[in-house]
Short mmCIF file of C-alpha atoms in Angstrom, two decimals:
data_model
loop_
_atom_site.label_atom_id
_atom_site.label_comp_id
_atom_site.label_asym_id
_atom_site.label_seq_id
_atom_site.Cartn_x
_atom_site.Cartn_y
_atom_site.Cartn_z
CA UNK A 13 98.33 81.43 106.84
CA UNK A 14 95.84 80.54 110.44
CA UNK A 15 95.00 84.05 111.69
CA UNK A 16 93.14 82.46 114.31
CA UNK A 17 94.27 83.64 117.17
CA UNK A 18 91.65 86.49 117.86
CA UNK A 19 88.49 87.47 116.42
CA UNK A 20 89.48 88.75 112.51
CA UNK A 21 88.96 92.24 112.84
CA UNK A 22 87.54 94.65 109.87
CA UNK A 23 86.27 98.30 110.96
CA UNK A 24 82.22 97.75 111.18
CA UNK A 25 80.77 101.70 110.80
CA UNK A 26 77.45 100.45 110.23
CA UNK A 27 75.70 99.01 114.10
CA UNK A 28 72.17 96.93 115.30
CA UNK A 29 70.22 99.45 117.03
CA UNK A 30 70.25 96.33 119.93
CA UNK A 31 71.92 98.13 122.84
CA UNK A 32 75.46 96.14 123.93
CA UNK A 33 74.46 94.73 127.13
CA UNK A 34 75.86 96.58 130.21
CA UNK A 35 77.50 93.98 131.68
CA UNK A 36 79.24 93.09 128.25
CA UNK A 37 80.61 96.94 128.18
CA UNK A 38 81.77 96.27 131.38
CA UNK A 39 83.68 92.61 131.07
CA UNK A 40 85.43 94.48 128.00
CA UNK A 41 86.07 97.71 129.61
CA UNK A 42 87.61 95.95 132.40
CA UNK A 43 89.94 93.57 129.86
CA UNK A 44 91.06 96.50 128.41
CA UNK A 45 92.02 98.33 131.44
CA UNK A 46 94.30 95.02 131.73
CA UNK A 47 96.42 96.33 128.41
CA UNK A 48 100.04 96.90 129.87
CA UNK A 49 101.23 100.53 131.16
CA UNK A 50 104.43 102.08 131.00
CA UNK A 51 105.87 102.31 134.88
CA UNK A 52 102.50 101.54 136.49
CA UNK A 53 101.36 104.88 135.47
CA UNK A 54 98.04 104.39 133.24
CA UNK A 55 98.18 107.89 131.67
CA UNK A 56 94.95 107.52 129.77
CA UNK A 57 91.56 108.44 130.08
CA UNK A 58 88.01 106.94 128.63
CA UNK A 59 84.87 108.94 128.00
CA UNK A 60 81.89 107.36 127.13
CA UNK A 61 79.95 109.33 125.47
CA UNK A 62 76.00 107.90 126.11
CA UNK A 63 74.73 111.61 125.69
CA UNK A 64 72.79 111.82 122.17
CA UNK A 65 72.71 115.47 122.16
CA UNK A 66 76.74 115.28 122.66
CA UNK A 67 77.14 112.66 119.95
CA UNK A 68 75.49 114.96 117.55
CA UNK A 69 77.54 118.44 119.02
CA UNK A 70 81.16 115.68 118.82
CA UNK A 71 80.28 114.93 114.90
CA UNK A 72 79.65 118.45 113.82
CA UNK A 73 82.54 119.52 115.41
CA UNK A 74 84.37 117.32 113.44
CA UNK A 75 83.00 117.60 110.04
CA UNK A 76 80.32 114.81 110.16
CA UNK A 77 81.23 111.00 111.29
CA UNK A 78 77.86 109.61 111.14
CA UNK A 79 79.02 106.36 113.01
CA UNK A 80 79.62 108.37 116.01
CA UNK A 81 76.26 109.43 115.83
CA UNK A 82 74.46 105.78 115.36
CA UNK A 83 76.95 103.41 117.55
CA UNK A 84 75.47 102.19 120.67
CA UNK A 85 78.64 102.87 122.19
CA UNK A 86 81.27 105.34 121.71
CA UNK A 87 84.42 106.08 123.45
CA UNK A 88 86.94 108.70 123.26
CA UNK A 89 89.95 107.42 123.99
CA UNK A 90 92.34 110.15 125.70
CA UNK A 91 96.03 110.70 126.68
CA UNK A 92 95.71 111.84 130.50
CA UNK A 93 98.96 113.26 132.39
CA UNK A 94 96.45 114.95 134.85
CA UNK A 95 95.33 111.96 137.03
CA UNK A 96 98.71 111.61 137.60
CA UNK A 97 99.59 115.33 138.94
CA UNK A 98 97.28 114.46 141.08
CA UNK A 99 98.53 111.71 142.21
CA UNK A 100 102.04 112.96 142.52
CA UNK A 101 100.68 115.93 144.75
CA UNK A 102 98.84 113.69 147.22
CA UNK A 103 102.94 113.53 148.63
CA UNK A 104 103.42 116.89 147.55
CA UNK A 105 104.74 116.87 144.42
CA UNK A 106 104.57 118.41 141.22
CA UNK A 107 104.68 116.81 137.80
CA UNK A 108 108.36 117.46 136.25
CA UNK A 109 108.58 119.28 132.72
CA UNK A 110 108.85 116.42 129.82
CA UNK A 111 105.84 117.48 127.33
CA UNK A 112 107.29 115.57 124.43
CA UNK A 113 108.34 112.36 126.32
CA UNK A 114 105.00 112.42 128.10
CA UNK A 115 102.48 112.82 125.32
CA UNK A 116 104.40 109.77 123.76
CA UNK A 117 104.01 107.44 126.83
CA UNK A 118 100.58 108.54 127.60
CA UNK A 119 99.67 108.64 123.71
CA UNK A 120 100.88 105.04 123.65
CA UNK A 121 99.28 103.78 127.07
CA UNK A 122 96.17 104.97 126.10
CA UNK A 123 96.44 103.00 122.86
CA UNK A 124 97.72 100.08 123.76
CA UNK A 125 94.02 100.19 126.18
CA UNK A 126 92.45 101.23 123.12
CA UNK A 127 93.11 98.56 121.47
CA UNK A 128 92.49 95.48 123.75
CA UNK A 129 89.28 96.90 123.86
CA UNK A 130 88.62 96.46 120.79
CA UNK A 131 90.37 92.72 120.63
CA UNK A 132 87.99 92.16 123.61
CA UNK A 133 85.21 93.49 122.05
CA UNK A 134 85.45 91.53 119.07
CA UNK A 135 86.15 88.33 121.18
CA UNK A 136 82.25 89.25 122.52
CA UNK A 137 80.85 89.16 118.97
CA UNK A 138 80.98 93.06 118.91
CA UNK A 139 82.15 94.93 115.76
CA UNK A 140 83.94 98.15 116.34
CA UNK A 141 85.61 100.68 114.35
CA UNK A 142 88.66 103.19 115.11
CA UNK A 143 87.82 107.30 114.63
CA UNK A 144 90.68 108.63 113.44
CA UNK A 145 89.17 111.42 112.25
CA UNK A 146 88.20 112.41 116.18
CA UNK A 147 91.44 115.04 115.33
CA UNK A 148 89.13 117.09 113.21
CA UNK A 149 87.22 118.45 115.98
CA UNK A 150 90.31 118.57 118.29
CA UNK A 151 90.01 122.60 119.61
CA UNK A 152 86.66 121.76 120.09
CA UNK A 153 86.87 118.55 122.51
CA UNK A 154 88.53 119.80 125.82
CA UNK A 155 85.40 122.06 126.42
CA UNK A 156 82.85 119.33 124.97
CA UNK A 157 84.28 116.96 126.96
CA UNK A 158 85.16 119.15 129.59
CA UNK A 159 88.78 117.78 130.08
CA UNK A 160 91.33 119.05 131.99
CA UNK A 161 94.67 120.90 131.34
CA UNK A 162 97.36 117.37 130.47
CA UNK A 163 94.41 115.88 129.08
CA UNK A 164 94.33 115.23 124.80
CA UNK A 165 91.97 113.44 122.87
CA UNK A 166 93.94 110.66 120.61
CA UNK A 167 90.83 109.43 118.93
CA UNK A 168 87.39 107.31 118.92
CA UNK A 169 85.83 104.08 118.87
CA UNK A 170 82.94 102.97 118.07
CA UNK A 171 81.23 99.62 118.94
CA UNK A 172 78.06 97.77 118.79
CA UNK A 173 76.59 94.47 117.40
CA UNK A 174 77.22 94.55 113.66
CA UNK A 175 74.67 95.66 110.98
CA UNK A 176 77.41 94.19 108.09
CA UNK A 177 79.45 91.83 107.14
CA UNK A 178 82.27 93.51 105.31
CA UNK A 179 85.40 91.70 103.63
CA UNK A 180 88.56 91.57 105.85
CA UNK A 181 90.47 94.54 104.13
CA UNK A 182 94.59 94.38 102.70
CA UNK A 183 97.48 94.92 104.23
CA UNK A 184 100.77 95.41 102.81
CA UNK A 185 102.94 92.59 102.63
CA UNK A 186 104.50 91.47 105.61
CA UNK A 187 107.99 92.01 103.92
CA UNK A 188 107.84 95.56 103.78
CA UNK A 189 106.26 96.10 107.99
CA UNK A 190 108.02 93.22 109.28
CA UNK A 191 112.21 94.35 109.17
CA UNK A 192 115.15 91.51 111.10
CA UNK A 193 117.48 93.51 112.40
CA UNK A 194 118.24 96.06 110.32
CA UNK A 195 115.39 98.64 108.41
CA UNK A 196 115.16 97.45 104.80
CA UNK A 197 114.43 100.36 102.70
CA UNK A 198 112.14 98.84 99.76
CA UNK A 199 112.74 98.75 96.57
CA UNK A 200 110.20 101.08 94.20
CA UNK A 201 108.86 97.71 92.82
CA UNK A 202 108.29 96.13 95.64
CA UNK A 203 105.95 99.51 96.62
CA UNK A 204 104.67 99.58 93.17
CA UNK A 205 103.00 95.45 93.95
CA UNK A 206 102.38 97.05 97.70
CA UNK A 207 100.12 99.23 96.22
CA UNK A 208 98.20 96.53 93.61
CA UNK A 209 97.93 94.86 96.99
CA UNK A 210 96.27 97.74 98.69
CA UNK A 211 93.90 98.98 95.89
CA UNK A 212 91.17 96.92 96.92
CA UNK A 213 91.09 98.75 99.92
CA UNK A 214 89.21 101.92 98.38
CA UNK A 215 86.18 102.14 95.64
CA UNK A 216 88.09 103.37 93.69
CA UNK A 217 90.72 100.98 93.34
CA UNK A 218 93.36 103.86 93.20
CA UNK A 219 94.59 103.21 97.02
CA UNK A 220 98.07 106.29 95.77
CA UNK A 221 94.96 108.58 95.45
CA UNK A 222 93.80 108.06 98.89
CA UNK A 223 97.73 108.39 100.39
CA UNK A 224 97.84 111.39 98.32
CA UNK A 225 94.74 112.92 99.55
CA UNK A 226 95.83 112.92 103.21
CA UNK A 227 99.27 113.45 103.47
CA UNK A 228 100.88 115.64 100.02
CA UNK A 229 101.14 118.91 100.50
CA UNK A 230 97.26 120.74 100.84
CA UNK A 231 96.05 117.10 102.34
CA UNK A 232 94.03 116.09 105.37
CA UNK A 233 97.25 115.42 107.59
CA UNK A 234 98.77 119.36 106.95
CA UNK A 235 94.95 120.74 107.63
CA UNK A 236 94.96 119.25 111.04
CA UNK A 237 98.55 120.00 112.29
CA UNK A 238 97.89 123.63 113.18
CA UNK A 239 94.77 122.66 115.40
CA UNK A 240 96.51 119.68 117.36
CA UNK A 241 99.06 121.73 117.88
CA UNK A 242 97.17 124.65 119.12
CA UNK A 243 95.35 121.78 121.21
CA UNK A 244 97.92 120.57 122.76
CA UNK A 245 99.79 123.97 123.66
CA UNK A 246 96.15 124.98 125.14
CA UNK A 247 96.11 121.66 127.18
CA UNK A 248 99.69 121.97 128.11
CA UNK A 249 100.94 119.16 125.88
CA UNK A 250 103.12 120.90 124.05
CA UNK A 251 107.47 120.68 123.50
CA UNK A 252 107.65 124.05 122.79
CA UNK B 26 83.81 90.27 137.25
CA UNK B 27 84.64 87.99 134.60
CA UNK B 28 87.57 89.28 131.98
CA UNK B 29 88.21 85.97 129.89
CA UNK B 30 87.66 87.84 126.54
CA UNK B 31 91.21 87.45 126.04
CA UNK B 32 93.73 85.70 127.76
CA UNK B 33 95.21 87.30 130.48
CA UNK B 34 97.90 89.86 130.38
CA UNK B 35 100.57 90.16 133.19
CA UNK B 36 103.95 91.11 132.01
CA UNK B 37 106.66 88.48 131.81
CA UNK B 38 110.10 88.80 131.74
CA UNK B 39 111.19 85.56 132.55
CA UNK B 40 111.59 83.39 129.51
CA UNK B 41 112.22 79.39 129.08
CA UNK B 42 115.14 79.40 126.50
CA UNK B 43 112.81 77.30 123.91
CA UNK B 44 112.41 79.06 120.79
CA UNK B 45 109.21 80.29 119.28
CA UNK B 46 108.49 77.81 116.37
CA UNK B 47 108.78 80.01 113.29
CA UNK B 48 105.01 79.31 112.06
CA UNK B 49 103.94 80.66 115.56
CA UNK B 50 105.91 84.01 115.37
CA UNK B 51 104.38 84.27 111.79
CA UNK B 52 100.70 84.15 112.70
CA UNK B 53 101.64 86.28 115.56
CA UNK B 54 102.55 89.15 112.82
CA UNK B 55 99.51 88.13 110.72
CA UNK B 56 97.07 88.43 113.29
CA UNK B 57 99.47 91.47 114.17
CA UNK B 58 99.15 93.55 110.71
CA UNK B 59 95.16 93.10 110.98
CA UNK B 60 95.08 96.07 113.84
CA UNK B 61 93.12 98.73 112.45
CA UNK B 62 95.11 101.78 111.03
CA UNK B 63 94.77 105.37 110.04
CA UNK B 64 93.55 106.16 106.41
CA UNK B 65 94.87 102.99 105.14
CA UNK B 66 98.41 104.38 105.51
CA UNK B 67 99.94 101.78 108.14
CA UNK B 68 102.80 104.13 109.30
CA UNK B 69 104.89 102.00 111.69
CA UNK B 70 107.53 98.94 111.17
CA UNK B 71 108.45 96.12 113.60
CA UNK B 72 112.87 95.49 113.75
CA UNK B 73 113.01 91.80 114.61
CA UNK B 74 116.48 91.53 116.60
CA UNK B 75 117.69 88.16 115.87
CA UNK B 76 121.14 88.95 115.93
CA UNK B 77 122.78 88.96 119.58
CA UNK B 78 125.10 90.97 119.33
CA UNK B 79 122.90 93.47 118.54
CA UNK B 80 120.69 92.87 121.10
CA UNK B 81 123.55 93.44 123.61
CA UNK B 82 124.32 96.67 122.12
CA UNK B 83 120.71 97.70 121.82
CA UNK B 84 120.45 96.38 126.23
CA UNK B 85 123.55 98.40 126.82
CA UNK B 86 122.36 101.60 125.26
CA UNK B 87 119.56 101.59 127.37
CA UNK B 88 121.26 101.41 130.75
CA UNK B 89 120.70 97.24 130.73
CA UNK B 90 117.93 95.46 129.80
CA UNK B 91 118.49 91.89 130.76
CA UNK B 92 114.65 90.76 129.35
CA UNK B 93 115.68 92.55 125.97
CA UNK B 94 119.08 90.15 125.82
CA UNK B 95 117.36 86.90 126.96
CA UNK B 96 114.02 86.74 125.68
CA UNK B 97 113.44 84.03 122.46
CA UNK B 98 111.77 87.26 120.38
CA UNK B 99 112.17 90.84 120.59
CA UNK B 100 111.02 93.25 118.47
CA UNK B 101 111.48 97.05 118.00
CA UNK B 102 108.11 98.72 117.59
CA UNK B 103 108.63 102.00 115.13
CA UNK B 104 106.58 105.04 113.91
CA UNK B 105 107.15 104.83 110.83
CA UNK B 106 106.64 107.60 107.79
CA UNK B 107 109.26 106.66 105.28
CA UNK B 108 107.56 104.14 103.97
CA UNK B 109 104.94 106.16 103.14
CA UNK B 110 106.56 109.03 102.03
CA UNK B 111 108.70 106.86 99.29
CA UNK B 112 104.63 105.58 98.12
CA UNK B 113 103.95 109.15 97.63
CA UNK B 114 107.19 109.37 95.35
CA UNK B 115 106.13 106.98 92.86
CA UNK B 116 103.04 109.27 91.75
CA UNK B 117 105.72 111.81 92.53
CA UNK B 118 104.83 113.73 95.13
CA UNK B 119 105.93 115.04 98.39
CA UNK B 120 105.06 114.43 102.11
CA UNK B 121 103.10 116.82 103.21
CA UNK B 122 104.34 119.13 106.59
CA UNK B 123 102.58 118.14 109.25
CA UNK B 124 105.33 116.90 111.85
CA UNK B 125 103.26 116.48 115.27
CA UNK B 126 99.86 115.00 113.85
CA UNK B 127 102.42 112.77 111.64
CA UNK B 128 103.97 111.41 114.80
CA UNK B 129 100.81 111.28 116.30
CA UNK B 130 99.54 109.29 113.74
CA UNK B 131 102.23 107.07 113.46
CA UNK B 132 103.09 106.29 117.41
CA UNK B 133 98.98 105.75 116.94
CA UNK B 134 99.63 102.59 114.29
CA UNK B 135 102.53 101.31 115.81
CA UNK B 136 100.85 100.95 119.14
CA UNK B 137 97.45 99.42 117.80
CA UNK B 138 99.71 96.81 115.90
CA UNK B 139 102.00 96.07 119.14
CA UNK B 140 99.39 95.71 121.11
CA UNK B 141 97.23 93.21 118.69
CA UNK B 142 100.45 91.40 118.60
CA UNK B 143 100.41 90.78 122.25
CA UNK B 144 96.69 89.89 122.86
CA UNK B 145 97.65 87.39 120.00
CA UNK B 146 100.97 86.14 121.45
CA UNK B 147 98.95 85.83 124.77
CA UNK B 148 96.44 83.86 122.87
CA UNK B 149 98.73 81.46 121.79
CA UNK B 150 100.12 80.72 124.63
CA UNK B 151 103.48 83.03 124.66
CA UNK B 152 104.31 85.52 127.12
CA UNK B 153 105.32 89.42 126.64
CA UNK B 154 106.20 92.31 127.86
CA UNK B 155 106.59 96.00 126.40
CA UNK B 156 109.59 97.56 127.23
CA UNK B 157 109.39 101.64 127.44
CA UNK B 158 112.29 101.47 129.01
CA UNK B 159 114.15 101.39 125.16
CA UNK B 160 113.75 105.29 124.81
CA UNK B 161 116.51 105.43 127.43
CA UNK B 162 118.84 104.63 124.39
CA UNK B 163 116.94 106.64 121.80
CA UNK B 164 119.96 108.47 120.30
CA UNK B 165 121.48 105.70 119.76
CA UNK B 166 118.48 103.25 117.99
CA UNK B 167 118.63 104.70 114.60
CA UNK B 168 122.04 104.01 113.89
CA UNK B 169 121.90 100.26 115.29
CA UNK B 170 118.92 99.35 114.03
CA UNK B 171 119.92 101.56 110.65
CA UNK B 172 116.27 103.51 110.51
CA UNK B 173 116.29 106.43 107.97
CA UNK B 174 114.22 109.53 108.34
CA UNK B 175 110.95 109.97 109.70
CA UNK B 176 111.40 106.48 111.38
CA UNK B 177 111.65 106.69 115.34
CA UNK B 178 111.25 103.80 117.70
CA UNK B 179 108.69 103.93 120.06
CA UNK B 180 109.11 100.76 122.30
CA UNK B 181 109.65 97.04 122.49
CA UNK B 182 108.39 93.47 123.06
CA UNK B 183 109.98 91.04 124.66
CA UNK B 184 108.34 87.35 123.56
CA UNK B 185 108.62 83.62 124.45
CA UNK B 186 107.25 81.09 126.43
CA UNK B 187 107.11 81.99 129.82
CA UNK B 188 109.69 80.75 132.64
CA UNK B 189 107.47 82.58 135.74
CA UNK B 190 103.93 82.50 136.25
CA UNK B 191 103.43 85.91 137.99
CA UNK B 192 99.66 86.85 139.50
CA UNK B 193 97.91 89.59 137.70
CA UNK B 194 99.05 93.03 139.11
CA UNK B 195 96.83 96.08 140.22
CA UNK B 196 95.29 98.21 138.31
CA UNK B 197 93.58 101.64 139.20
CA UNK B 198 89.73 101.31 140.16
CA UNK B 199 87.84 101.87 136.58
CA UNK B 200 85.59 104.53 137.63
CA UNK B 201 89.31 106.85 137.82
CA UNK B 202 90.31 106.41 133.93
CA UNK B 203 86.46 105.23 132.44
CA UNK B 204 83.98 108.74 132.69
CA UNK B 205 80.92 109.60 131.20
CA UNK B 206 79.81 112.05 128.92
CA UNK B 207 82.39 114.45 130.43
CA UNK B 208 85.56 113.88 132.23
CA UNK B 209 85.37 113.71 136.15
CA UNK B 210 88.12 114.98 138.04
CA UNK B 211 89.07 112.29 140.86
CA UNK B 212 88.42 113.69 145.11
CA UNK B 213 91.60 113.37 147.10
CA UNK B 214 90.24 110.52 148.86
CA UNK B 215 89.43 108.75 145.83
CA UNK B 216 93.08 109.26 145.03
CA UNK B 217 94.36 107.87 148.06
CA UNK B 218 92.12 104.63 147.98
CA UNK B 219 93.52 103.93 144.62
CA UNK B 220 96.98 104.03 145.79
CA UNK B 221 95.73 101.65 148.33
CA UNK B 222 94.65 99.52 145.74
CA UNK B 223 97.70 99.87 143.69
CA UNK B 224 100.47 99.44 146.14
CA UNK B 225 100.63 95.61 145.78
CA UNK B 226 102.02 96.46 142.17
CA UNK B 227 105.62 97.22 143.81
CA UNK B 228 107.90 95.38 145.76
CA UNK B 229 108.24 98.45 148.44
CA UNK B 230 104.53 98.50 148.43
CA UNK B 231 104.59 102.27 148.15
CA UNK B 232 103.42 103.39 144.46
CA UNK B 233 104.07 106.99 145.33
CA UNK B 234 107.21 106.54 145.40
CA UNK B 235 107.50 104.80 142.14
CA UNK B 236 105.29 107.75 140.57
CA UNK B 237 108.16 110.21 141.83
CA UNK B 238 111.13 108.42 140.86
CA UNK B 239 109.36 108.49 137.56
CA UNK B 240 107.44 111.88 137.02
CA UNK B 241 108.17 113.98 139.30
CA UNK B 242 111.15 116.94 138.70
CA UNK B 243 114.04 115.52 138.40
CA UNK B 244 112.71 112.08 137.83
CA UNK B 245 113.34 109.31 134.93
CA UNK B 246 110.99 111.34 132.23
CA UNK B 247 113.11 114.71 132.78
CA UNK B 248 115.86 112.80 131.89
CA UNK B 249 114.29 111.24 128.91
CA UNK B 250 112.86 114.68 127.09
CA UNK B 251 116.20 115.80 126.00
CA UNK B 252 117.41 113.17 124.46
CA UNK B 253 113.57 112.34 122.93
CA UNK B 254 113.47 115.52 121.33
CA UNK B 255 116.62 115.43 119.92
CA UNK B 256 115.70 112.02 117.84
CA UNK B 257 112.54 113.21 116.62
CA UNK B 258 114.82 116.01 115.39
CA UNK B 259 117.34 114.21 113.74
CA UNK B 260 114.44 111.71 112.32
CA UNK B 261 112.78 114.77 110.87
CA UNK B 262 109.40 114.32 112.93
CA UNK B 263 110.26 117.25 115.34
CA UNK B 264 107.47 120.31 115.58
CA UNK B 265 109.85 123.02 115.65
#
């Protein structure tokens, strides 16, 4: 199967100290910005972080993520319903009340930039690598970053020229992502071969152990629902 | 400035009635599945709507969407948690609780992957266009496109060869969404030169008023929230 169409992408964590040259950070930032956006709105907001001393103060807050520390670039990549209240009261008006509907769109615009950056990035030679674990440091951010009420951090990226060469990693078979028409529930040994498929992914081979380690009960994913949630209530994100 | 990292995105929703050859909508979902994901976990599916009848019941639910009945592909872009919660089962354990980063999360993956699958469709010479408009029928996606639990849809794509060759369209001045080290609220004046700048993206040639129809009370995400939050409930990914 050609996967030729863009630059193969694997997560690089590990960058040249060679600084990306401005005018490269620019051509991509400026294809990204290009991504499409629900009803013209562009709810999303990019900080580049160039500060070292903020780096360091970002990582700690989140536990340690050492590639946010050593990238020549890093971005975080924000859901941003305030730009547009401000918009909206240049005639006067005030942003209506939809805090569920409008974390999804803006969650999702600033994603969809997100990630033509990173297509465009790679297209320049540039490795980068999605910070998912921005989340940890979440109650932290706003006042790091100094954002604004409607403004949420969704996550990082990193980028730079890359100091590896790392495998491309599995996927799951396109049978079980990939649905026509209808949702096809899998069968348990089609998940079982899913997951000989995956184990690669992980040194340790055991890719269950990993699932299990973020999301059962006591995991990663339960540890950082009562801060995002506190995060977004404080930034006036929040359904309820 | 020169952005031909990728090629270039404008929606379309004018399609030529050729089909996509198979082997091109398959490397389109290879190159598709390589977006980077969240701790391995790859929490969203793609519905691909061949059948037209359902796509006419899918256009009708959502108040008419004549690109979603016409175009040569379209595809339902999901958050997706079921799968992963039936992995979990076969080492027999639970999802954890963690509603709101789950969603998060998983409107995260499903976005990186949609949007990879445009810059590739783009790159092979296909045209696209995301369609937020499909929460309009939220309530009634699950049961047409028969997605259990903890599945939601989050938007679509429209794909084919294109039958218009529109310019690019506007986009707000990068020093608005692109700050650094700390987020920098916008002057008023800055605001009103990028509505300047932005106009040209509608027909009237007043954005403002497409912001308001959209955002502001009363507007077209009011009338979405209800009927948003009353999915995730009935999918299980609601926070309270």
């Amino acid at each position: 199967m050609s996967t030729s169409l863009l630059a193969p992408h694997r997560s690089i964590r590990a960058f040249q100290a060679t600084p990306v040259p401005e005018e490269t950070v620019q051509a991509v930032l400026a294809e990204a910005q290009r991504a499409p956006t629900d009803a013209t709105a562009q709810m999303y907001s990019l900080i580049r972080v160039r500060d070292r001393e903020l780096r360091l103060a970002i990582s700690r807050a989140c536990g340690g993520l050492p590639p946010v520390e050593a990238a020549p670039e890093f971005f975080v990549v924000c859901a941003d319903l305030a730009r547009l209240a401000a918009l909206l009261s240049l005639s006067g008006k005030p942003l209506g009340r939809f805090p569920a509907i409008g974390l999804h769109f803006a969650t999702v615009d600033a994603t969809l930039v997100a990630q033509r950056l990173m297509d465009a990035a790679e297209a320049a030679g540039l490795g980068v690598c999605p910070i998912g674990a921005l989340v940890n440091g979440i109650e932290a951010l706003p006042q790091l970053l100094g954002l604004p009420p409607l403004v949420v951090p969704a996550f990082g990226i990193c980028m730079g020229f890359p100091a590896e060469d790392p495998p491309l990693r599995p996927r799951l078979p396109l049978s079980l992502v990939v649905h026509e028409n209808r949702y096809r529930t899998p069968q348990p040994e089609e998940l079982q071969q899913a997951c000989q498929q995956m184990n690669p992914i992980t040194r340790s081979g055991n890719w269950l152990a990993v699932l299990e380690r973020y999301f059962a009960p006591a995991g990663i994913m339960e540890q950082r629902e009562t801060p995002f949630r506190a995060t977004l209530a404080r930034q006036q994100l929040a359904s309820s």
